[in-house]
């Protein structure tokens, strides 16, 4: 995400209209709009691998998986983010341009966004009562961090390395790191 905001403060309605017409994606943070930067080859391969694994796994079920073109809205905080991959299993989550009830969100870490993904987004995504797992994926080493909501609402971190198999309990998928990093030269 670029650190440069557009000059004016926009309402949610103005933002959504503006975003429909825009050639580039923008995240919305309490009235301010920030342009999204492009990703690397590794970033695209990793997020694509995760998206495809989820798409195949969830095919024919009630859950839907989305790529980085679908926004997630955090009502309570007046925010819209574009996660790299998101999943909703809520049949009422039917907005055309954004999700409100994702159960799984994946962010592939980039040097320009890692701090935001680890701090700001980690805190803000937890406001989504539907969210069960927030996944951070490194693109510089074979490492995946899964923040998982516990039974009492607390969050626990599980980290996977090298030849581990990532368990995404929210969607019942076991995903080997070798699949996540397929065609990525690490």
Short mmCIF file of N, CA and C in Angstrom, two decimals:
data_model
loop_
_atom_site.label_atom_id
_atom_site.label_comp_id
_atom_site.label_asym_id
_atom_site.label_seq_id
_atom_site.Cartn_x
_atom_site.Cartn_y
_atom_site.Cartn_z
N UNK A 1 0.84 -1.16 0.00
CA UNK A 1 0.00 0.00 0.00
C UNK A 1 0.89 1.23 0.00
N UNK A 2 0.57 2.18 -0.79
CA UNK A 2 1.30 3.43 -0.85
C UNK A 2 1.04 4.22 0.43
N UNK A 3 2.02 4.98 0.88
CA UNK A 3 1.83 5.80 2.07
C UNK A 3 1.18 7.14 1.72
N UNK A 4 0.87 7.35 0.46
CA UNK A 4 0.31 8.62 0.04
C UNK A 4 -1.20 8.51 -0.11
N UNK A 5 -1.93 9.25 0.69
CA UNK A 5 -3.39 9.25 0.63
C UNK A 5 -3.86 10.25 -0.40
N UNK A 6 -5.06 9.99 -0.96
CA UNK A 6 -5.69 10.99 -1.81
C UNK A 6 -6.02 12.19 -0.93
N UNK A 7 -6.16 13.36 -1.53
CA UNK A 7 -6.30 14.59 -0.76
C UNK A 7 -7.59 14.71 0.06
N UNK A 8 -8.71 14.27 -0.48
CA UNK A 8 -9.98 14.51 0.21
C UNK A 8 -10.42 13.30 1.03
N UNK A 9 -11.26 13.58 2.01
CA UNK A 9 -11.89 12.54 2.80
C UNK A 9 -13.14 12.09 2.06
N UNK A 10 -13.31 10.78 1.90
CA UNK A 10 -14.45 10.24 1.17
C UNK A 10 -15.39 9.49 2.10
N UNK A 11 -16.67 9.52 1.76
CA UNK A 11 -17.63 8.66 2.46
C UNK A 11 -17.46 7.25 1.91
N UNK A 12 -18.02 6.27 2.59
CA UNK A 12 -17.97 4.89 2.11
C UNK A 12 -18.60 4.79 0.73
N UNK A 13 -19.73 5.44 0.54
CA UNK A 13 -20.42 5.40 -0.75
C UNK A 13 -19.56 6.00 -1.86
N UNK A 14 -18.91 7.14 -1.58
CA UNK A 14 -18.02 7.77 -2.57
C UNK A 14 -16.85 6.85 -2.89
N UNK A 15 -16.28 6.25 -1.85
CA UNK A 15 -15.16 5.33 -2.05
C UNK A 15 -15.57 4.16 -2.95
N UNK A 16 -16.68 3.52 -2.63
CA UNK A 16 -17.11 2.36 -3.41
C UNK A 16 -17.39 2.75 -4.86
N UNK A 17 -17.98 3.91 -5.09
CA UNK A 17 -18.22 4.39 -6.46
C UNK A 17 -16.89 4.67 -7.17
N UNK A 18 -16.01 5.38 -6.50
CA UNK A 18 -14.68 5.71 -7.04
C UNK A 18 -13.90 4.43 -7.38
N UNK A 19 -13.99 3.46 -6.50
CA UNK A 19 -13.24 2.21 -6.69
C UNK A 19 -13.74 1.43 -7.90
N UNK A 20 -15.04 1.48 -8.16
CA UNK A 20 -15.60 0.81 -9.35
C UNK A 20 -15.02 1.38 -10.64
N UNK A 21 -14.72 2.67 -10.65
CA UNK A 21 -14.25 3.35 -11.85
C UNK A 21 -12.73 3.37 -11.98
N UNK A 22 -12.04 3.04 -10.92
CA UNK A 22 -10.59 3.16 -10.88
C UNK A 22 -9.87 1.99 -11.54
N UNK A 23 -8.74 2.29 -12.17
CA UNK A 23 -7.90 1.25 -12.77
C UNK A 23 -6.99 0.59 -11.73
N UNK A 24 -6.80 1.24 -10.60
CA UNK A 24 -5.97 0.67 -9.54
C UNK A 24 -6.82 0.52 -8.27
N UNK A 25 -6.39 -0.38 -7.41
CA UNK A 25 -7.13 -0.64 -6.17
C UNK A 25 -6.65 0.31 -5.07
N UNK A 26 -7.58 0.63 -4.17
CA UNK A 26 -7.29 1.50 -3.03
C UNK A 26 -7.89 0.89 -1.77
N UNK A 27 -7.18 1.00 -0.67
CA UNK A 27 -7.76 0.62 0.61
C UNK A 27 -8.33 1.88 1.25
N UNK A 28 -9.37 1.68 2.06
CA UNK A 28 -10.11 2.79 2.66
C UNK A 28 -9.96 2.71 4.16
N UNK A 29 -9.41 3.77 4.77
CA UNK A 29 -9.19 3.78 6.20
C UNK A 29 -9.79 5.05 6.77
N UNK A 30 -10.98 4.91 7.32
CA UNK A 30 -11.70 6.00 7.99
C UNK A 30 -11.73 7.28 7.15
N UNK A 31 -12.14 7.14 5.89
CA UNK A 31 -12.31 8.29 5.02
C UNK A 31 -11.13 8.59 4.11
N UNK A 32 -9.97 8.05 4.46
CA UNK A 32 -8.77 8.26 3.64
C UNK A 32 -8.59 7.07 2.70
N UNK A 33 -8.13 7.35 1.49
CA UNK A 33 -7.99 6.32 0.47
C UNK A 33 -6.52 6.20 0.09
N UNK A 34 -6.00 4.96 0.10
CA UNK A 34 -4.59 4.71 -0.15
C UNK A 34 -4.43 3.76 -1.34
N UNK A 35 -3.61 4.15 -2.31
CA UNK A 35 -3.36 3.31 -3.48
C UNK A 35 -2.56 2.08 -3.08
N UNK A 36 -2.89 0.95 -3.71
CA UNK A 36 -2.19 -0.30 -3.46
C UNK A 36 -1.03 -0.43 -4.44
N UNK A 37 0.11 -0.87 -3.95
CA UNK A 37 1.25 -1.09 -4.83
C UNK A 37 1.17 -2.49 -5.44
N UNK A 38 1.89 -2.70 -6.52
CA UNK A 38 1.92 -4.01 -7.17
C UNK A 38 2.77 -4.99 -6.39
N UNK A 39 2.60 -6.26 -6.68
CA UNK A 39 3.34 -7.31 -5.98
C UNK A 39 4.43 -7.91 -6.86
N UNK A 40 5.27 -8.70 -6.25
CA UNK A 40 6.37 -9.37 -6.95
C UNK A 40 5.90 -10.68 -7.58
N UNK A 41 6.74 -11.29 -8.37
CA UNK A 41 6.48 -12.60 -8.96
C UNK A 41 6.20 -13.63 -7.85
N UNK A 42 7.06 -13.63 -6.82
CA UNK A 42 6.90 -14.58 -5.72
C UNK A 42 5.57 -14.37 -5.00
N UNK A 43 5.25 -13.12 -4.77
CA UNK A 43 3.98 -12.77 -4.10
C UNK A 43 2.79 -13.32 -4.88
N UNK A 44 2.80 -13.12 -6.18
CA UNK A 44 1.69 -13.57 -7.02
C UNK A 44 1.61 -15.10 -7.07
N UNK A 45 2.76 -15.76 -7.18
CA UNK A 45 2.76 -17.23 -7.21
C UNK A 45 2.23 -17.81 -5.91
N UNK A 46 2.70 -17.27 -4.79
CA UNK A 46 2.28 -17.78 -3.48
C UNK A 46 0.79 -17.57 -3.27
N UNK A 47 0.30 -16.36 -3.51
CA UNK A 47 -1.13 -16.11 -3.29
C UNK A 47 -1.97 -16.92 -4.27
N UNK A 48 -1.49 -17.09 -5.50
CA UNK A 48 -2.20 -17.92 -6.48
C UNK A 48 -2.25 -19.38 -6.07
N UNK A 49 -1.15 -19.89 -5.53
CA UNK A 49 -1.11 -21.28 -5.07
C UNK A 49 -2.10 -21.52 -3.93
N UNK A 50 -2.17 -20.58 -3.01
CA UNK A 50 -3.09 -20.71 -1.88
C UNK A 50 -4.53 -20.60 -2.38
N UNK A 51 -4.80 -19.64 -3.25
CA UNK A 51 -6.14 -19.47 -3.80
C UNK A 51 -6.60 -20.75 -4.51
N UNK A 52 -5.74 -21.31 -5.35
CA UNK A 52 -6.12 -22.52 -6.11
C UNK A 52 -6.37 -23.71 -5.18
N UNK A 53 -5.52 -23.88 -4.18
CA UNK A 53 -5.71 -25.00 -3.24
C UNK A 53 -7.04 -24.85 -2.51
N UNK A 54 -7.36 -23.64 -2.09
CA UNK A 54 -8.63 -23.40 -1.42
C UNK A 54 -9.80 -23.58 -2.38
N UNK A 55 -9.65 -23.10 -3.59
CA UNK A 55 -10.73 -23.20 -4.59
C UNK A 55 -11.08 -24.67 -4.86
N UNK A 56 -10.05 -25.49 -5.05
CA UNK A 56 -10.27 -26.91 -5.30
C UNK A 56 -10.89 -27.58 -4.07
N UNK A 57 -10.35 -27.27 -2.90
CA UNK A 57 -10.83 -27.88 -1.66
C UNK A 57 -12.29 -27.51 -1.36
N UNK A 58 -12.66 -26.27 -1.64
CA UNK A 58 -13.99 -25.78 -1.29
C UNK A 58 -15.03 -25.96 -2.39
N UNK A 59 -14.62 -26.46 -3.55
CA UNK A 59 -15.52 -26.60 -4.69
C UNK A 59 -16.75 -27.43 -4.32
N UNK A 60 -17.90 -26.88 -4.63
CA UNK A 60 -19.14 -27.60 -4.38
C UNK A 60 -19.70 -27.44 -2.98
N UNK A 61 -18.97 -26.78 -2.11
CA UNK A 61 -19.45 -26.56 -0.74
C UNK A 61 -20.10 -25.21 -0.58
N UNK A 62 -20.37 -24.85 0.66
CA UNK A 62 -21.04 -23.58 0.93
C UNK A 62 -20.08 -22.40 1.04
N UNK A 63 -18.79 -22.66 1.13
CA UNK A 63 -17.79 -21.59 1.28
C UNK A 63 -17.33 -21.10 -0.09
N UNK A 64 -16.92 -19.83 -0.13
CA UNK A 64 -16.39 -19.23 -1.35
C UNK A 64 -15.04 -18.61 -1.04
N UNK A 65 -14.11 -18.77 -1.99
CA UNK A 65 -12.78 -18.20 -1.85
C UNK A 65 -12.63 -17.05 -2.85
N UNK A 66 -11.92 -16.00 -2.42
CA UNK A 66 -11.73 -14.82 -3.24
C UNK A 66 -10.26 -14.43 -3.29
N UNK A 67 -9.86 -13.87 -4.43
CA UNK A 67 -8.50 -13.39 -4.62
C UNK A 67 -8.40 -11.94 -4.13
N UNK A 68 -7.28 -11.32 -4.43
CA UNK A 68 -6.99 -9.96 -3.97
C UNK A 68 -7.89 -8.89 -4.59
N UNK A 69 -8.80 -9.27 -5.45
CA UNK A 69 -9.71 -8.29 -6.04
C UNK A 69 -10.95 -8.04 -5.20
N UNK A 70 -11.16 -8.82 -4.14
CA UNK A 70 -12.34 -8.66 -3.28
C UNK A 70 -11.92 -7.98 -1.98
N UNK A 71 -12.62 -6.92 -1.65
CA UNK A 71 -12.35 -6.19 -0.41
C UNK A 71 -12.99 -6.90 0.78
N UNK A 72 -12.47 -6.59 1.97
CA UNK A 72 -13.09 -6.99 3.23
C UNK A 72 -13.41 -5.70 3.98
N UNK A 73 -14.67 -5.60 4.44
CA UNK A 73 -15.12 -4.42 5.17
C UNK A 73 -15.14 -4.73 6.67
N UNK A 74 -14.56 -3.81 7.44
CA UNK A 74 -14.63 -3.91 8.89
C UNK A 74 -15.51 -2.76 9.34
N UNK A 75 -16.79 -3.05 9.49
CA UNK A 75 -17.80 -2.03 9.80
C UNK A 75 -17.44 -1.17 11.00
N UNK A 76 -17.13 -1.82 12.10
CA UNK A 76 -16.91 -1.12 13.36
C UNK A 76 -15.80 -0.09 13.26
N UNK A 77 -14.82 -0.32 12.39
CA UNK A 77 -13.67 0.59 12.27
C UNK A 77 -13.72 1.46 11.03
N UNK A 78 -14.75 1.29 10.19
CA UNK A 78 -14.89 2.07 8.97
C UNK A 78 -13.67 1.87 8.05
N UNK A 79 -13.36 0.58 7.76
CA UNK A 79 -12.19 0.22 6.95
C UNK A 79 -12.57 -0.75 5.84
N UNK A 80 -11.83 -0.66 4.74
CA UNK A 80 -11.87 -1.66 3.68
C UNK A 80 -10.43 -2.03 3.35
N UNK A 81 -10.12 -3.31 3.40
CA UNK A 81 -8.81 -3.82 2.99
C UNK A 81 -8.99 -4.78 1.82
N UNK A 82 -7.90 -4.97 1.07
CA UNK A 82 -7.85 -5.99 0.02
C UNK A 82 -6.89 -7.08 0.47
N UNK A 83 -7.36 -8.12 1.16
CA UNK A 83 -6.44 -9.21 1.50
C UNK A 83 -6.06 -10.00 0.25
N UNK A 84 -4.94 -10.71 0.31
CA UNK A 84 -4.50 -11.49 -0.85
C UNK A 84 -5.45 -12.63 -1.15
N UNK A 85 -5.97 -13.28 -0.13
CA UNK A 85 -6.95 -14.36 -0.27
C UNK A 85 -7.91 -14.27 0.91
N UNK A 86 -9.19 -14.50 0.65
CA UNK A 86 -10.17 -14.51 1.73
C UNK A 86 -11.22 -15.57 1.44
N UNK A 87 -11.83 -16.07 2.52
CA UNK A 87 -12.88 -17.08 2.40
C UNK A 87 -14.04 -16.68 3.29
N UNK A 88 -15.25 -16.81 2.75
CA UNK A 88 -16.46 -16.67 3.56
C UNK A 88 -17.28 -17.94 3.43
N UNK A 89 -17.89 -18.33 4.55
CA UNK A 89 -18.79 -19.48 4.56
C UNK A 89 -20.18 -19.05 5.01
N UNK A 90 -20.38 -17.75 5.11
CA UNK A 90 -21.65 -17.20 5.57
C UNK A 90 -22.55 -16.94 4.38
N UNK A 91 -23.70 -17.61 4.29
CA UNK A 91 -24.58 -17.44 3.13
C UNK A 91 -25.17 -16.03 3.02
N UNK A 92 -25.12 -15.25 4.09
CA UNK A 92 -25.62 -13.88 4.04
C UNK A 92 -24.56 -12.88 3.59
N UNK A 93 -23.35 -13.33 3.39
CA UNK A 93 -22.24 -12.46 2.95
C UNK A 93 -22.31 -12.32 1.42
N UNK A 94 -23.23 -11.49 0.93
CA UNK A 94 -23.54 -11.45 -0.50
C UNK A 94 -23.31 -10.09 -1.16
N UNK A 95 -22.60 -9.17 -0.52
CA UNK A 95 -22.31 -7.88 -1.16
C UNK A 95 -21.50 -8.12 -2.42
N UNK A 96 -21.71 -7.30 -3.42
CA UNK A 96 -21.05 -7.50 -4.71
C UNK A 96 -19.55 -7.19 -4.68
N UNK A 97 -19.14 -6.18 -3.91
CA UNK A 97 -17.75 -5.71 -3.98
C UNK A 97 -16.94 -5.93 -2.71
N UNK A 98 -17.54 -6.49 -1.68
CA UNK A 98 -16.79 -6.71 -0.44
C UNK A 98 -17.42 -7.81 0.40
N UNK A 99 -16.59 -8.38 1.27
CA UNK A 99 -17.04 -9.36 2.26
C UNK A 99 -17.16 -8.66 3.61
N UNK A 100 -18.12 -9.12 4.41
CA UNK A 100 -18.25 -8.61 5.77
C UNK A 100 -18.04 -9.70 6.82
N UNK A 101 -18.09 -10.97 6.38
CA UNK A 101 -18.03 -12.09 7.32
C UNK A 101 -17.01 -13.15 6.91
N UNK A 102 -15.77 -12.77 6.58
CA UNK A 102 -14.81 -13.81 6.22
C UNK A 102 -14.43 -14.65 7.44
N UNK A 103 -14.16 -15.94 7.19
CA UNK A 103 -13.69 -16.80 8.27
C UNK A 103 -12.17 -17.00 8.19
N UNK A 104 -11.61 -16.71 7.01
CA UNK A 104 -10.18 -16.91 6.76
C UNK A 104 -9.66 -15.75 5.92
N UNK A 105 -8.55 -15.16 6.34
CA UNK A 105 -7.88 -14.11 5.57
C UNK A 105 -6.40 -14.46 5.49
N UNK A 106 -5.84 -14.32 4.27
CA UNK A 106 -4.42 -14.60 4.03
C UNK A 106 -3.77 -13.35 3.48
N UNK A 107 -2.63 -12.99 4.05
CA UNK A 107 -1.80 -11.91 3.52
C UNK A 107 -0.41 -12.47 3.25
N UNK A 108 0.09 -12.24 2.04
CA UNK A 108 1.46 -12.58 1.69
C UNK A 108 2.31 -11.36 2.02
N UNK A 109 3.32 -11.55 2.84
CA UNK A 109 4.12 -10.43 3.32
C UNK A 109 5.04 -9.88 2.24
N UNK A 110 5.08 -8.56 2.15
CA UNK A 110 5.99 -7.85 1.25
C UNK A 110 6.79 -6.87 2.08
N UNK A 111 8.00 -6.51 1.63
CA UNK A 111 8.79 -5.55 2.42
C UNK A 111 8.05 -4.25 2.70
N UNK A 112 7.25 -3.78 1.75
CA UNK A 112 6.56 -2.51 1.92
C UNK A 112 5.30 -2.60 2.78
N UNK A 113 4.77 -3.81 3.00
CA UNK A 113 3.51 -3.94 3.74
C UNK A 113 3.62 -4.82 4.99
N UNK A 114 4.76 -5.44 5.22
CA UNK A 114 4.87 -6.41 6.32
C UNK A 114 4.51 -5.79 7.67
N UNK A 115 5.00 -4.60 7.95
CA UNK A 115 4.71 -3.95 9.23
C UNK A 115 3.20 -3.74 9.39
N UNK A 116 2.54 -3.28 8.34
CA UNK A 116 1.09 -3.04 8.38
C UNK A 116 0.34 -4.36 8.56
N UNK A 117 0.74 -5.41 7.83
CA UNK A 117 0.09 -6.72 7.94
C UNK A 117 0.25 -7.31 9.34
N UNK A 118 1.44 -7.15 9.93
CA UNK A 118 1.73 -7.74 11.24
C UNK A 118 1.13 -6.95 12.40
N UNK A 119 0.95 -5.67 12.22
CA UNK A 119 0.48 -4.85 13.32
C UNK A 119 -0.95 -4.35 13.09
N UNK A 120 -1.09 -3.37 12.22
CA UNK A 120 -2.40 -2.74 11.99
C UNK A 120 -3.46 -3.74 11.56
N UNK A 121 -3.19 -4.51 10.52
CA UNK A 121 -4.20 -5.43 10.02
C UNK A 121 -4.47 -6.57 11.00
N UNK A 122 -3.44 -7.05 11.66
CA UNK A 122 -3.62 -8.10 12.67
C UNK A 122 -4.61 -7.64 13.74
N UNK A 123 -4.45 -6.44 14.21
CA UNK A 123 -5.36 -5.89 15.23
C UNK A 123 -6.75 -5.65 14.64
N UNK A 124 -6.80 -5.01 13.48
CA UNK A 124 -8.09 -4.62 12.90
C UNK A 124 -8.93 -5.81 12.42
N UNK A 125 -8.30 -6.78 11.80
CA UNK A 125 -9.05 -7.95 11.33
C UNK A 125 -9.69 -8.71 12.50
N UNK A 126 -9.08 -8.66 13.67
CA UNK A 126 -9.64 -9.35 14.84
C UNK A 126 -10.99 -8.79 15.25
N UNK A 127 -11.35 -7.61 14.77
CA UNK A 127 -12.66 -7.02 15.05
C UNK A 127 -13.78 -7.76 14.32
N UNK A 128 -13.43 -8.55 13.31
CA UNK A 128 -14.43 -9.33 12.58
C UNK A 128 -14.80 -10.55 13.40
N UNK A 129 -16.02 -10.58 13.90
CA UNK A 129 -16.46 -11.70 14.75
C UNK A 129 -16.44 -13.03 14.00
N UNK A 130 -16.57 -12.98 12.68
CA UNK A 130 -16.59 -14.19 11.86
C UNK A 130 -15.19 -14.78 11.64
N UNK A 131 -14.16 -13.95 11.79
CA UNK A 131 -12.80 -14.38 11.45
C UNK A 131 -12.29 -15.43 12.43
N UNK A 132 -11.87 -16.56 11.88
CA UNK A 132 -11.32 -17.65 12.70
C UNK A 132 -9.81 -17.77 12.55
N UNK A 133 -9.29 -17.41 11.35
CA UNK A 133 -7.85 -17.51 11.13
C UNK A 133 -7.35 -16.35 10.27
N UNK A 134 -6.20 -15.82 10.68
CA UNK A 134 -5.50 -14.79 9.92
C UNK A 134 -4.12 -15.36 9.63
N UNK A 135 -3.77 -15.49 8.35
CA UNK A 135 -2.56 -16.19 7.93
C UNK A 135 -1.58 -15.22 7.29
N UNK A 136 -0.34 -15.23 7.77
CA UNK A 136 0.73 -14.42 7.20
C UNK A 136 1.74 -15.37 6.56
N UNK A 137 2.05 -15.10 5.28
CA UNK A 137 2.92 -15.99 4.51
C UNK A 137 4.14 -15.21 4.05
N UNK A 138 5.32 -15.69 4.41
CA UNK A 138 6.57 -15.06 3.98
C UNK A 138 6.82 -15.35 2.51
N UNK A 139 7.44 -14.40 1.82
CA UNK A 139 7.86 -14.69 0.45
C UNK A 139 9.38 -14.74 0.34
N UNK A 140 10.07 -14.66 1.50
CA UNK A 140 11.53 -14.73 1.49
C UNK A 140 12.06 -16.02 2.12
N UNK A 141 11.19 -16.75 2.82
CA UNK A 141 11.55 -18.05 3.39
C UNK A 141 10.28 -18.88 3.49
N UNK A 142 10.44 -20.20 3.60
CA UNK A 142 9.27 -21.08 3.73
C UNK A 142 8.78 -21.01 5.18
N UNK A 143 7.87 -20.07 5.39
CA UNK A 143 7.36 -19.83 6.73
C UNK A 143 5.94 -19.27 6.64
N UNK A 144 5.02 -19.89 7.39
CA UNK A 144 3.63 -19.46 7.43
C UNK A 144 3.23 -19.35 8.90
N UNK A 145 2.62 -18.22 9.24
CA UNK A 145 2.13 -17.98 10.59
C UNK A 145 0.61 -17.95 10.55
N UNK A 146 -0.02 -18.75 11.41
CA UNK A 146 -1.48 -18.80 11.47
C UNK A 146 -1.91 -18.29 12.85
N UNK A 147 -2.61 -17.16 12.84
CA UNK A 147 -3.24 -16.65 14.04
C UNK A 147 -4.65 -17.23 14.06
N UNK A 148 -4.97 -17.95 15.13
CA UNK A 148 -6.24 -18.67 15.19
C UNK A 148 -7.00 -18.25 16.45
N UNK A 149 -8.30 -17.96 16.25
CA UNK A 149 -9.16 -17.59 17.38
C UNK A 149 -9.46 -18.84 18.19
N UNK A 150 -9.25 -18.76 19.50
CA UNK A 150 -9.53 -19.87 20.39
C UNK A 150 -10.99 -19.89 20.82
N UNK A 151 -11.35 -20.90 21.58
CA UNK A 151 -12.73 -21.08 22.03
C UNK A 151 -13.23 -19.92 22.89
N UNK A 152 -12.33 -19.27 23.60
CA UNK A 152 -12.71 -18.16 24.48
C UNK A 152 -12.52 -16.80 23.82
N UNK A 153 -12.23 -16.79 22.51
CA UNK A 153 -12.04 -15.52 21.81
C UNK A 153 -10.61 -15.03 21.81
N UNK A 154 -9.72 -15.75 22.51
CA UNK A 154 -8.31 -15.39 22.51
C UNK A 154 -7.67 -15.83 21.19
N UNK A 155 -6.53 -15.26 20.86
CA UNK A 155 -5.84 -15.59 19.61
C UNK A 155 -4.53 -16.29 19.93
N UNK A 156 -4.27 -17.37 19.18
CA UNK A 156 -3.05 -18.15 19.34
C UNK A 156 -2.30 -18.18 18.03
N UNK A 157 -0.99 -18.21 18.12
CA UNK A 157 -0.14 -18.25 16.94
C UNK A 157 0.48 -19.63 16.79
N UNK A 158 0.38 -20.16 15.56
CA UNK A 158 1.07 -21.41 15.21
C UNK A 158 1.91 -21.11 13.98
N UNK A 159 3.19 -21.48 14.03
CA UNK A 159 4.11 -21.19 12.93
C UNK A 159 4.56 -22.48 12.28
N UNK A 160 4.59 -22.47 10.94
CA UNK A 160 4.96 -23.63 10.14
C UNK A 160 6.19 -23.29 9.31
N UNK A 161 7.11 -24.27 9.17
CA UNK A 161 8.36 -24.07 8.42
C UNK A 161 8.60 -25.21 7.45
N UNK A 162 9.40 -24.92 6.44
CA UNK A 162 9.99 -25.87 5.49
C UNK A 162 9.03 -26.94 4.95
N UNK A 163 9.04 -28.13 5.55
CA UNK A 163 8.25 -29.26 5.04
C UNK A 163 6.98 -29.51 5.86
N UNK A 164 6.60 -28.54 6.69
CA UNK A 164 5.39 -28.70 7.51
C UNK A 164 4.13 -28.68 6.65
N UNK A 165 3.06 -29.11 7.26
CA UNK A 165 1.73 -29.03 6.63
C UNK A 165 0.90 -28.04 7.44
N UNK A 166 0.45 -27.00 6.77
CA UNK A 166 -0.35 -25.96 7.42
C UNK A 166 -1.78 -26.47 7.57
N UNK A 167 -2.28 -26.38 8.78
CA UNK A 167 -3.67 -26.77 9.02
C UNK A 167 -4.52 -25.51 9.10
N UNK A 168 -5.46 -25.39 8.16
CA UNK A 168 -6.42 -24.29 8.17
C UNK A 168 -7.74 -24.86 8.68
N UNK A 169 -7.91 -24.79 9.99
CA UNK A 169 -9.06 -25.41 10.64
C UNK A 169 -10.38 -24.76 10.23
N UNK A 170 -10.34 -23.47 9.90
CA UNK A 170 -11.57 -22.75 9.55
C UNK A 170 -12.26 -23.34 8.32
N UNK A 171 -11.48 -23.97 7.44
CA UNK A 171 -12.04 -24.55 6.22
C UNK A 171 -11.72 -26.04 6.08
N UNK A 172 -11.10 -26.62 7.10
CA UNK A 172 -10.80 -28.05 7.07
C UNK A 172 -9.78 -28.45 6.01
N UNK A 173 -8.75 -27.64 5.82
CA UNK A 173 -7.74 -27.93 4.80
C UNK A 173 -6.36 -28.10 5.42
N UNK A 174 -5.68 -29.16 5.00
CA UNK A 174 -4.27 -29.34 5.35
C UNK A 174 -3.48 -29.08 4.08
N UNK A 175 -2.60 -28.08 4.13
CA UNK A 175 -1.90 -27.60 2.95
C UNK A 175 -0.39 -27.64 3.18
N UNK A 176 0.31 -28.53 2.47
CA UNK A 176 1.77 -28.61 2.62
C UNK A 176 2.44 -27.31 2.17
N UNK A 177 3.48 -26.92 2.88
CA UNK A 177 4.24 -25.74 2.47
C UNK A 177 4.79 -25.91 1.06
N UNK A 178 5.09 -27.14 0.67
CA UNK A 178 5.58 -27.38 -0.69
C UNK A 178 4.57 -26.93 -1.74
N UNK A 179 3.27 -27.01 -1.44
CA UNK A 179 2.23 -26.55 -2.37
C UNK A 179 2.12 -25.03 -2.35
N UNK A 180 2.24 -24.44 -1.17
CA UNK A 180 2.19 -22.99 -1.05
C UNK A 180 3.32 -22.34 -1.83
N UNK A 181 4.51 -22.94 -1.77
CA UNK A 181 5.71 -22.38 -2.39
C UNK A 181 6.06 -23.03 -3.73
N UNK A 182 5.10 -23.71 -4.34
CA UNK A 182 5.33 -24.35 -5.64
C UNK A 182 5.75 -23.31 -6.67
N UNK A 183 6.82 -23.58 -7.40
CA UNK A 183 7.41 -22.72 -8.44
C UNK A 183 8.07 -21.45 -7.90
N UNK A 184 8.18 -21.34 -6.58
CA UNK A 184 8.86 -20.19 -5.98
C UNK A 184 10.26 -20.63 -5.62
N UNK A 185 11.24 -19.96 -6.15
CA UNK A 185 12.63 -20.36 -5.97
C UNK A 185 13.20 -19.99 -4.61
N UNK A 186 12.84 -20.74 -3.58
CA UNK A 186 13.43 -20.50 -2.24
C UNK A 186 14.32 -21.65 -1.85
#
